[in-house]
Coordinates of C-alpha atoms in Angstrom, one line a residue:
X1 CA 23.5 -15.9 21.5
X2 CA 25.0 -17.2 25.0
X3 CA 28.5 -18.1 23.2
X4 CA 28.6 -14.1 22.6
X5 CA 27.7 -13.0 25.7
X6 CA 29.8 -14.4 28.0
X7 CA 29.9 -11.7 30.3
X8 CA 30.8 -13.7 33.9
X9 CA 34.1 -14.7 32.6
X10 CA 35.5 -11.1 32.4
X11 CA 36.5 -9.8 35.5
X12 CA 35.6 -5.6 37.1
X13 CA 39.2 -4.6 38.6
X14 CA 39.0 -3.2 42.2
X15 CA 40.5 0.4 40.5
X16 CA 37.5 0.7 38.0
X17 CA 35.2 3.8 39.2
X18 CA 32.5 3.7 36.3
X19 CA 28.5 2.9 37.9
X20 CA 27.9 -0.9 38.9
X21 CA 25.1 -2.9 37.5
X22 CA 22.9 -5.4 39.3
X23 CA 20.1 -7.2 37.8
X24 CA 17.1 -7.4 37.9
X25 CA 17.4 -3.7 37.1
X26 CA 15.7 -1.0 39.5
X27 CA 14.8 2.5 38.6
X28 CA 18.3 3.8 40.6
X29 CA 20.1 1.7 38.2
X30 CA 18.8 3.6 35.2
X31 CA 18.8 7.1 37.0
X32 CA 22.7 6.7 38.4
X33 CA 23.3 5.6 34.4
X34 CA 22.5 8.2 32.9
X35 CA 24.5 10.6 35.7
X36 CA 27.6 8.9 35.0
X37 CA 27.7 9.3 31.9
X38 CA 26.8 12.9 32.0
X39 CA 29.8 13.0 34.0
X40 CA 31.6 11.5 31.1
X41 CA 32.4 8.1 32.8
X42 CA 32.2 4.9 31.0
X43 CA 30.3 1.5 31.8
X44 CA 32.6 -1.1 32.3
X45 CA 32.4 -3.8 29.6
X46 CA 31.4 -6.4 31.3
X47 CA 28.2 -4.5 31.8
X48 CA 27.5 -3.7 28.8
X49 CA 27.5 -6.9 27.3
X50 CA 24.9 -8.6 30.7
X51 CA 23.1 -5.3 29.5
X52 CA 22.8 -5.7 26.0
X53 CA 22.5 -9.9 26.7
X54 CA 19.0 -8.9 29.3
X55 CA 17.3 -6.4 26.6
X56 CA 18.0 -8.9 23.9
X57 CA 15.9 -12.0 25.9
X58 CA 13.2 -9.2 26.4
X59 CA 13.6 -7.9 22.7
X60 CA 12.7 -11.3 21.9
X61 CA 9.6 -11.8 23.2
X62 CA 8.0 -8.4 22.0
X63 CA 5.7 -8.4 18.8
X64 CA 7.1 -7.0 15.8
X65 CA 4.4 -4.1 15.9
X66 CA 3.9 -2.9 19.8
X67 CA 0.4 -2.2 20.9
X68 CA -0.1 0.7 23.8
X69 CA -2.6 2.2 25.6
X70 CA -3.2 5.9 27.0
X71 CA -5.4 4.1 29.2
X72 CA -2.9 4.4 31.9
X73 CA -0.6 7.1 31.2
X74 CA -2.5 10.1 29.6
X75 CA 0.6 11.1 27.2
X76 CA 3.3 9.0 25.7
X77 CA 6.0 10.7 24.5
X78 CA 7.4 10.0 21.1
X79 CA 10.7 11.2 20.2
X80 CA 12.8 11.2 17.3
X81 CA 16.4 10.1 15.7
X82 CA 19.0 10.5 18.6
X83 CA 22.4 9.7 16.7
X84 CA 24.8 9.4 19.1
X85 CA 23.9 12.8 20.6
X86 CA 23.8 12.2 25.0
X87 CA 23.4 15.6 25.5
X88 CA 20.2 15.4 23.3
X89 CA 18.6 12.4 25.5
X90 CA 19.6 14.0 28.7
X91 CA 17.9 17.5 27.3
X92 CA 14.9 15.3 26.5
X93 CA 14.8 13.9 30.5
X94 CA 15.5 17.1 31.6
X95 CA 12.7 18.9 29.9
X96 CA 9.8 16.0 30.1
X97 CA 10.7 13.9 33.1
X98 CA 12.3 10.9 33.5
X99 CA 10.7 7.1 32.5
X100 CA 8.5 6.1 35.1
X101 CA 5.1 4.0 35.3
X102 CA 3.1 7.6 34.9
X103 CA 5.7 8.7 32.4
X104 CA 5.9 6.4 29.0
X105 CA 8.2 6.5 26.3
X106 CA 8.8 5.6 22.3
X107 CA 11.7 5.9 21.2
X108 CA 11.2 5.7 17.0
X109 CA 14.7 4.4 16.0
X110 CA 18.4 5.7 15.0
X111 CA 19.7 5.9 18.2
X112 CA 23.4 5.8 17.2
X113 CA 25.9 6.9 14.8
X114 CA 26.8 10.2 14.1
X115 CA 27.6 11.2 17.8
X116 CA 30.5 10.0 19.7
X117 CA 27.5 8.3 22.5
X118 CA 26.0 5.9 20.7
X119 CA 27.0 3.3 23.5
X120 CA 26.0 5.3 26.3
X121 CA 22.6 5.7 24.7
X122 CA 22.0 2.4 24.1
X123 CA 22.9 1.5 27.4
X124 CA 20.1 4.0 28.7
X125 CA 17.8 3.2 26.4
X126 CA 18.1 -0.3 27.0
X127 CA 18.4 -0.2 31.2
X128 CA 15.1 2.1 31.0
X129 CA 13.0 -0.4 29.1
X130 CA 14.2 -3.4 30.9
X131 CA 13.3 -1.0 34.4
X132 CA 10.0 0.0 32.7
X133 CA 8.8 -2.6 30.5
X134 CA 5.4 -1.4 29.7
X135 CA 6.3 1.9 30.1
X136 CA 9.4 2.8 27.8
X137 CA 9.1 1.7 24.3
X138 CA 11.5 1.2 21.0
X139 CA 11.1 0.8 17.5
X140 CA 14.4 0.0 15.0
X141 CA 15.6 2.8 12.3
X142 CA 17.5 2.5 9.6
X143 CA 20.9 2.9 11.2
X144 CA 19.9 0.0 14.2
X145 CA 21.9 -2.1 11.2
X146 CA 24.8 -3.8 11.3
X147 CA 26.5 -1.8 7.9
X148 CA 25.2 1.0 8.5
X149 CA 27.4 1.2 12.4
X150 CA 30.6 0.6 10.8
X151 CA 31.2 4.4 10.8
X152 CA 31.8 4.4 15.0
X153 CA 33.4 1.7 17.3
X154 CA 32.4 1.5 20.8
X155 CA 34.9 2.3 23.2
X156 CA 36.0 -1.0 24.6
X157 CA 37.0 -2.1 20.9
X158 CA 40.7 -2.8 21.7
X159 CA 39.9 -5.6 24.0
X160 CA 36.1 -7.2 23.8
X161 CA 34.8 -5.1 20.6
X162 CA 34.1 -8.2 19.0
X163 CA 31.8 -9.8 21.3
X164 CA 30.0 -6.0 22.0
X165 CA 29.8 -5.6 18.4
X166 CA 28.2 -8.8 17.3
X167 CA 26.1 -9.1 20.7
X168 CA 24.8 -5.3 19.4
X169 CA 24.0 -6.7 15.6
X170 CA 21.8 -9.1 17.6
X171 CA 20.0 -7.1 19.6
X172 CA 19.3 -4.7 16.2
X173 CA 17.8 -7.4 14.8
X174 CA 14.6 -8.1 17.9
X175 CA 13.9 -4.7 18.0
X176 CA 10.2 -3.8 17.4
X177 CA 9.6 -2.6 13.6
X178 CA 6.5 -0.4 15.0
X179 CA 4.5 0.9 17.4
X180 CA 0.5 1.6 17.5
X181 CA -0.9 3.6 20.1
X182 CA -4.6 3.3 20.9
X183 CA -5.4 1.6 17.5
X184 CA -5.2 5.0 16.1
X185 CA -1.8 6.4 15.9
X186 CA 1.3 4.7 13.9
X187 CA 4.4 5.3 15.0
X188 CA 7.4 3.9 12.5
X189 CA 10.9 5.1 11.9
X190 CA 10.7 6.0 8.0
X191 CA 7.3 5.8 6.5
X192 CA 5.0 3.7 4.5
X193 CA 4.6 2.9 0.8
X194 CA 1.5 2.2 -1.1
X195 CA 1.9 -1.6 -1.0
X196 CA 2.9 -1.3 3.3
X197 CA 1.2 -4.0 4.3
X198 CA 0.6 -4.2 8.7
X199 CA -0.9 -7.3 9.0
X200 CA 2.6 -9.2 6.9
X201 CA 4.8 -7.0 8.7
X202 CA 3.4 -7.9 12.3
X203 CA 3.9 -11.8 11.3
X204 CA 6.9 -11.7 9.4
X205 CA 10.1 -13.1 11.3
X206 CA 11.8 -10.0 12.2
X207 CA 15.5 -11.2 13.7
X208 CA 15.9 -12.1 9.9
X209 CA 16.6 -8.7 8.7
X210 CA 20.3 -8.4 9.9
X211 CA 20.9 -5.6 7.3
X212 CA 18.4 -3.8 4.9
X213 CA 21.9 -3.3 3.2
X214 CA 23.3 -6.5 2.8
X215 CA 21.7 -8.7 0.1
X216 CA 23.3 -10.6 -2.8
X217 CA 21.9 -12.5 -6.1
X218 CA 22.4 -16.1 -5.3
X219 CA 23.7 -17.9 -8.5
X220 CA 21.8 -19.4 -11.2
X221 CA 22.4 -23.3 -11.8
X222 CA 19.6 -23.6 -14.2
X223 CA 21.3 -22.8 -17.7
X224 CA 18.0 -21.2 -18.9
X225 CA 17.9 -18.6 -16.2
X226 CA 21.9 -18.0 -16.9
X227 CA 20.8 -17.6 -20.4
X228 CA 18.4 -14.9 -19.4
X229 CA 20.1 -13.4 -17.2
X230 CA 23.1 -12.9 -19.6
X231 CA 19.9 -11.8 -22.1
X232 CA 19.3 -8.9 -19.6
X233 CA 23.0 -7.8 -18.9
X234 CA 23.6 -7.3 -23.0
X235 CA 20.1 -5.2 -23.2
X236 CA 21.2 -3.0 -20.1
X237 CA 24.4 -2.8 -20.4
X238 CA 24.8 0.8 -19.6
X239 CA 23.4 -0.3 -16.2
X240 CA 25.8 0.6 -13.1
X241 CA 26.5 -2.5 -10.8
X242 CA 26.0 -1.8 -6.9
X243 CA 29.3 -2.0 -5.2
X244 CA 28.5 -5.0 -3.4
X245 CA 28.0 -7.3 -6.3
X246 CA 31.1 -8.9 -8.3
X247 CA 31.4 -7.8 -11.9
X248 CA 29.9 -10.9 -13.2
X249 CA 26.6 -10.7 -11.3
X250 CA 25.8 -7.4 -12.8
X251 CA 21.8 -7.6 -12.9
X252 CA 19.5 -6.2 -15.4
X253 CA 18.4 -2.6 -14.8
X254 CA 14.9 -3.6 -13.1
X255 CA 12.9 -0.9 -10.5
X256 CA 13.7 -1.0 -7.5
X257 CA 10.4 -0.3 -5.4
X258 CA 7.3 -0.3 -7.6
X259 CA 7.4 -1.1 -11.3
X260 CA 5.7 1.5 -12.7
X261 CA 7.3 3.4 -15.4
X262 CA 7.9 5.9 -13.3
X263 CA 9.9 4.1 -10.6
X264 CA 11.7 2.1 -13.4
X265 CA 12.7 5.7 -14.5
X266 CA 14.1 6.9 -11.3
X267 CA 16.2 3.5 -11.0
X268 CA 17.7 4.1 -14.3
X269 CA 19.3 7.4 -13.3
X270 CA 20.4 5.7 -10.1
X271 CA 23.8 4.7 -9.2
X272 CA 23.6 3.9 -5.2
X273 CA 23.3 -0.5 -4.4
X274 CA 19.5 -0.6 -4.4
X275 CA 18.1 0.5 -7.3
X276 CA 19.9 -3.0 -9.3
X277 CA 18.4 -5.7 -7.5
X278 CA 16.5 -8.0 -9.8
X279 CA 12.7 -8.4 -9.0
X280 CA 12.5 -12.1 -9.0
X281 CA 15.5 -13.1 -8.5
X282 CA 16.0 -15.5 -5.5
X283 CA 18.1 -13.2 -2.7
X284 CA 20.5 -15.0 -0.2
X285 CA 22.1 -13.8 2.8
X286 CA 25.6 -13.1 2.5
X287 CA 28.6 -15.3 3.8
X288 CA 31.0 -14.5 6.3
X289 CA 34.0 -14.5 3.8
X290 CA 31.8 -11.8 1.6
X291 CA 31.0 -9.6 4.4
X292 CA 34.3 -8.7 5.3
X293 CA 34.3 -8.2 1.5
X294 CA 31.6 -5.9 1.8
X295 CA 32.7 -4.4 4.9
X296 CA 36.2 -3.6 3.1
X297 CA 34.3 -2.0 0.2
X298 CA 31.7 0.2 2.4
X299 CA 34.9 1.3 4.3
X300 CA 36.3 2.1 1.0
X301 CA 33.6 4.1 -0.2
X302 CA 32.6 6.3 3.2
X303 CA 36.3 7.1 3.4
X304 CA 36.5 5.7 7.1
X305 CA 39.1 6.4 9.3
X306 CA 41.8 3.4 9.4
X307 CA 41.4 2.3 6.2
X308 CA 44.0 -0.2 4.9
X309 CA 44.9 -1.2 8.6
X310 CA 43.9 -4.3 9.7
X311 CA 40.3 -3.7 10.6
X312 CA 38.2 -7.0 12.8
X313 CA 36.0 -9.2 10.8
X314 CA 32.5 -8.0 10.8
X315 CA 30.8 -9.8 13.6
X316 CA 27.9 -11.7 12.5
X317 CA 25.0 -13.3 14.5
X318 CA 25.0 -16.6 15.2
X319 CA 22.7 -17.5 12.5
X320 CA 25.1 -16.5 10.6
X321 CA 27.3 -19.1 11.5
X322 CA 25.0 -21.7 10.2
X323 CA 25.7 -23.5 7.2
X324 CA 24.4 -21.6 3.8
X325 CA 21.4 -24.4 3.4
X326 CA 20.2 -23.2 6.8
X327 CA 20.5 -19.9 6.8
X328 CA 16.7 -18.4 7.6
X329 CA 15.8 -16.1 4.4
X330 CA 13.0 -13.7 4.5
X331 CA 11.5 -13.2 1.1
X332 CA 11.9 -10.4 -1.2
X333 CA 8.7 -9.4 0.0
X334 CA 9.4 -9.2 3.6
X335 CA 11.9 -7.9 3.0
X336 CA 10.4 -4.5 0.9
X337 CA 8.4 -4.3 3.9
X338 CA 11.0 -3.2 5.8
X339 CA 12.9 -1.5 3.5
X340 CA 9.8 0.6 2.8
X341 CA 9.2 1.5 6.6
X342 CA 13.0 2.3 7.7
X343 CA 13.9 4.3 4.1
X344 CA 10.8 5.6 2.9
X345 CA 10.1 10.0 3.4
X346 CA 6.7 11.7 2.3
X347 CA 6.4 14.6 -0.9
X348 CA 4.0 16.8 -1.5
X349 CA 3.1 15.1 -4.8
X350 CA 0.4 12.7 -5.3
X351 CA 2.0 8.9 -5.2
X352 CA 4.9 6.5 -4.5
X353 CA 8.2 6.0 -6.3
X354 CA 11.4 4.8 -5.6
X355 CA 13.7 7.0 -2.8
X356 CA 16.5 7.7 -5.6
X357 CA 18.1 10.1 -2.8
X358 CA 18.9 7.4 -0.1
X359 CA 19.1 4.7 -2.5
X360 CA 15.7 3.1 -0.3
X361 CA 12.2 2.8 0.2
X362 CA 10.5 5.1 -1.5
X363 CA 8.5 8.9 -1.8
X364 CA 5.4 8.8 -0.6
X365 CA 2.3 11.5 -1.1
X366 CA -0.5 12.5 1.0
X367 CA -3.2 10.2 -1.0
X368 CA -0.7 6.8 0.3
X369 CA -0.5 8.6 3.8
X370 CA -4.5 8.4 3.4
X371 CA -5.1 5.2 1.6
X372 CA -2.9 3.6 4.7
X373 CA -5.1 5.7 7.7
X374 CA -8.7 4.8 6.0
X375 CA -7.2 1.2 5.2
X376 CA -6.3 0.3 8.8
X377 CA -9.0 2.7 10.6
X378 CA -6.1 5.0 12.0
X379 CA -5.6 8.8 12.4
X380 CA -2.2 9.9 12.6
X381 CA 1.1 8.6 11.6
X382 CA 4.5 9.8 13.5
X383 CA 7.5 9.0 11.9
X384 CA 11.2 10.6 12.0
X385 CA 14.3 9.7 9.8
X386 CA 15.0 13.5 9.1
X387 CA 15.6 16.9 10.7
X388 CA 13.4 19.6 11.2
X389 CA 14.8 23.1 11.6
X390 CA 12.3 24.1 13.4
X391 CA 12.6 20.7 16.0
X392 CA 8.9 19.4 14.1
X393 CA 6.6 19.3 11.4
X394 CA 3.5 18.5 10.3
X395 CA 2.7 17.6 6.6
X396 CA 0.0 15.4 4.3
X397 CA -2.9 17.6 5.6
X398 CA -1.6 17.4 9.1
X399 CA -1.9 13.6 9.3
X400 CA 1.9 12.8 9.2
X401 CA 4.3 14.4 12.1
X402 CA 7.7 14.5 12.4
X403 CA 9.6 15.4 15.7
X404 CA 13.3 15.2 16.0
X405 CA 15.0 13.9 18.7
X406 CA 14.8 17.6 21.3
X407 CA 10.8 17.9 20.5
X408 CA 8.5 15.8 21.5
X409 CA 5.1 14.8 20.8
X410 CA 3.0 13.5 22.8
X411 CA 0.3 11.4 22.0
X412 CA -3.0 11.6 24.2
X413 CA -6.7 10.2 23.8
X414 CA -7.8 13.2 22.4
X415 CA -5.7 13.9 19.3
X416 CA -1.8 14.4 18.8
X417 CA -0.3 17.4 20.1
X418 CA 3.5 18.7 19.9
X419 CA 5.3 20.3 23.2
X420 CA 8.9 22.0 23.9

């Protein structure tokens, strides 16, 4: 990590004009942030990265599920997907308060893309939680992923991108999959499925999960698995192969998320990258040489600005960097974990099956929403990952709610309640 944040060795000119930062962080720090940038000035880069280098170390020693109490502050605040949107955050300060030890904070994931601020945010979000530890909380999302960023490019790309970007894919990977308040009331960025499991996903190693995207089949030296395998590819042939795969590691057409019949169903009529991985199939991390593959391709396919210039490699972590026999792999099961909780949205129907829509976790009904409260002795779950006209939304017989990102709910001893 310290090879990519070498922040002392790049110099502030006397004409820059952007805030300064000191650290250890105070509360005027945070406060003259967020002013600056709503008068549109930038954070020098040098900043950024002893910024995002200081929230990583403390990003590191948080548990994967965060425990809170209203013990001290009567209402947290829980707010939804930000996207890049400033004027949103500052709308959310201006209408609730600013962080402070009276006034806590979560902030449930998918803080950037989208908008054109998804530095700026992160560099509020991050100062706030390093200002107010115990106070200002926040959980990953979906797009706190490496591929899933590729869409925007922070603003001091043309001379230390690099080093922002891959110090940023870090950071993704420490923060907190979770956060349970009271022992009663789950907060998570997607949802749950019916095989979420809390207690794996509070021990599993999180920093593995660099992308929920980027997975490929490692190959098969044992001549009766090839011989299997090439059994499965002549019975499915009709099977679409996810982009990110070559041609000749087409898997068989196996279900994505559960197994049933029904969720084999759903894969079948699917097309996007997740609904083909093989079930028991070892998975590997990708190389560096077939990221920028697959960064190419994704480029390709989302029609990004710039294609066919010369675009930087995709900056990888420094695990990354290790040789392929070292590389730390979280199972397949692990891994579903995450999946399920970043991807997954509720129905109105009975059950779980596989998310054909975004290709990811799954549909869940109101009996998994249940099954998961009595199993684990909670009340409520809060989740976001979608917007709600009318800013929230309550569904599964009130126990699931869903604010967006300019509502907020606040969570008190007595029971869950929404404000404007």
């Amino acid at each position: 990590m310290e090879k990519y944040s070498d922040y002392e060795s790049i110099e502030v000119p006397d004409s820059y004009t952007g805030p300064h930062l000191s650290f250890p962080l105070l509360p005027d720090h945070a406060t003259a942030l967020v002013e600056a940038f709503r008068l549109k000035q930038q954070l020098h880069a040098r900043y950024v990265l002893n910024l995002l280098y200081e929230a990583r170390k403390h990003l590191a020693q948080l548990p994967n599920i965060n425990r809170l109490s209203t013990c001290y502050s009567e209402e947290i605040t829980v707010c939804g997907d930000l996207h890049g949107q400033l004027d949103d955050l500052i709308f959310i300060f201006y209408k609730n308060g600013l962080p402070s030890p009276e006034r806590a904070y979560v902030f449930n994931g998918d803080f950037v893309d989208r908008g054109k601020d998804s530095i700026e945010i992160l560099m509020v979000l991050f100062a706030f939680m390093l200002v107010y530890p115990k106070e200002f909380h926040l959980n990953r999302g979906n797009h706190e992923d490496h591929l899933m960023n590729l869409r925007y490019k922070p603003k001091h790309a043309w001379v230390h991108g690099k080093k922002i970007l891959r110090t940023l894919q870090d950071v993704f990977c420490w923060l907190p999959l979770a956060t349970l308040i009271d022992e009663k009331v789950l907060i998570l960025h997607g949802g749950v499925s019916d095989r979420t499991d809390l207690e794996l996903l509070a021990k599993l190693d999180r920093h593995k999960i660099v992308s929920t995207l980027r997975y490929k089949i490692r190959k098969e030296n044992d001549r009766q698995a090839e011989e299997k395998r090439k059994a499965h590819q002549t019975s499915s042939a009709q099977t679409p192969t996810p982009w990110f795969l070559p041609q000749s590691l087409s898997p068989p057409s196996l279900p994505f998320h559960l197994g049933s019949d029904k969720a084999h169903k759903a894969s079948l009529s699917s097309s996007v990258p997740f609904c083909a991985l093989l079930e028991h199939t070892k998975l590997a991390w990708l190389g560096r040489r077939s990221v920028d593959l697959e960064l190419e391709r994704c480029q390709q396919r989302a029609n990004f600005p710039g294609i066919g210039e010369k675009e930087e490699p995709l900056p990888q972590t420094s695990e990354a960097h290790a040789v392929p026999g070292e590389l730390p792999e979280p199972t397949l099961q692990e891994w579903r974990q995450v999946v399920d909780i970043l991807w997954s949205d509720p129905m109105m129907q009975e059950g779980c099956k596989a998310n054909t829509v975004r290709g990811g976790g799954c549909y869940f009904g109101p009996d998994v929403t249940e099954q998961l409260l009595r199993k684990y002795n909670l009340q409520f779950l809060i989740r976001s990952h979608e917007c709600k006209p009318e800013g929230y939304e309550f569904c599964h017989n009130r126990k699931v709610g869903e604010p967006t990102a300019a509502v907020l709910v606040c969570v008190s001893q007595k029971r869950p309640k929404s404000s404007s």
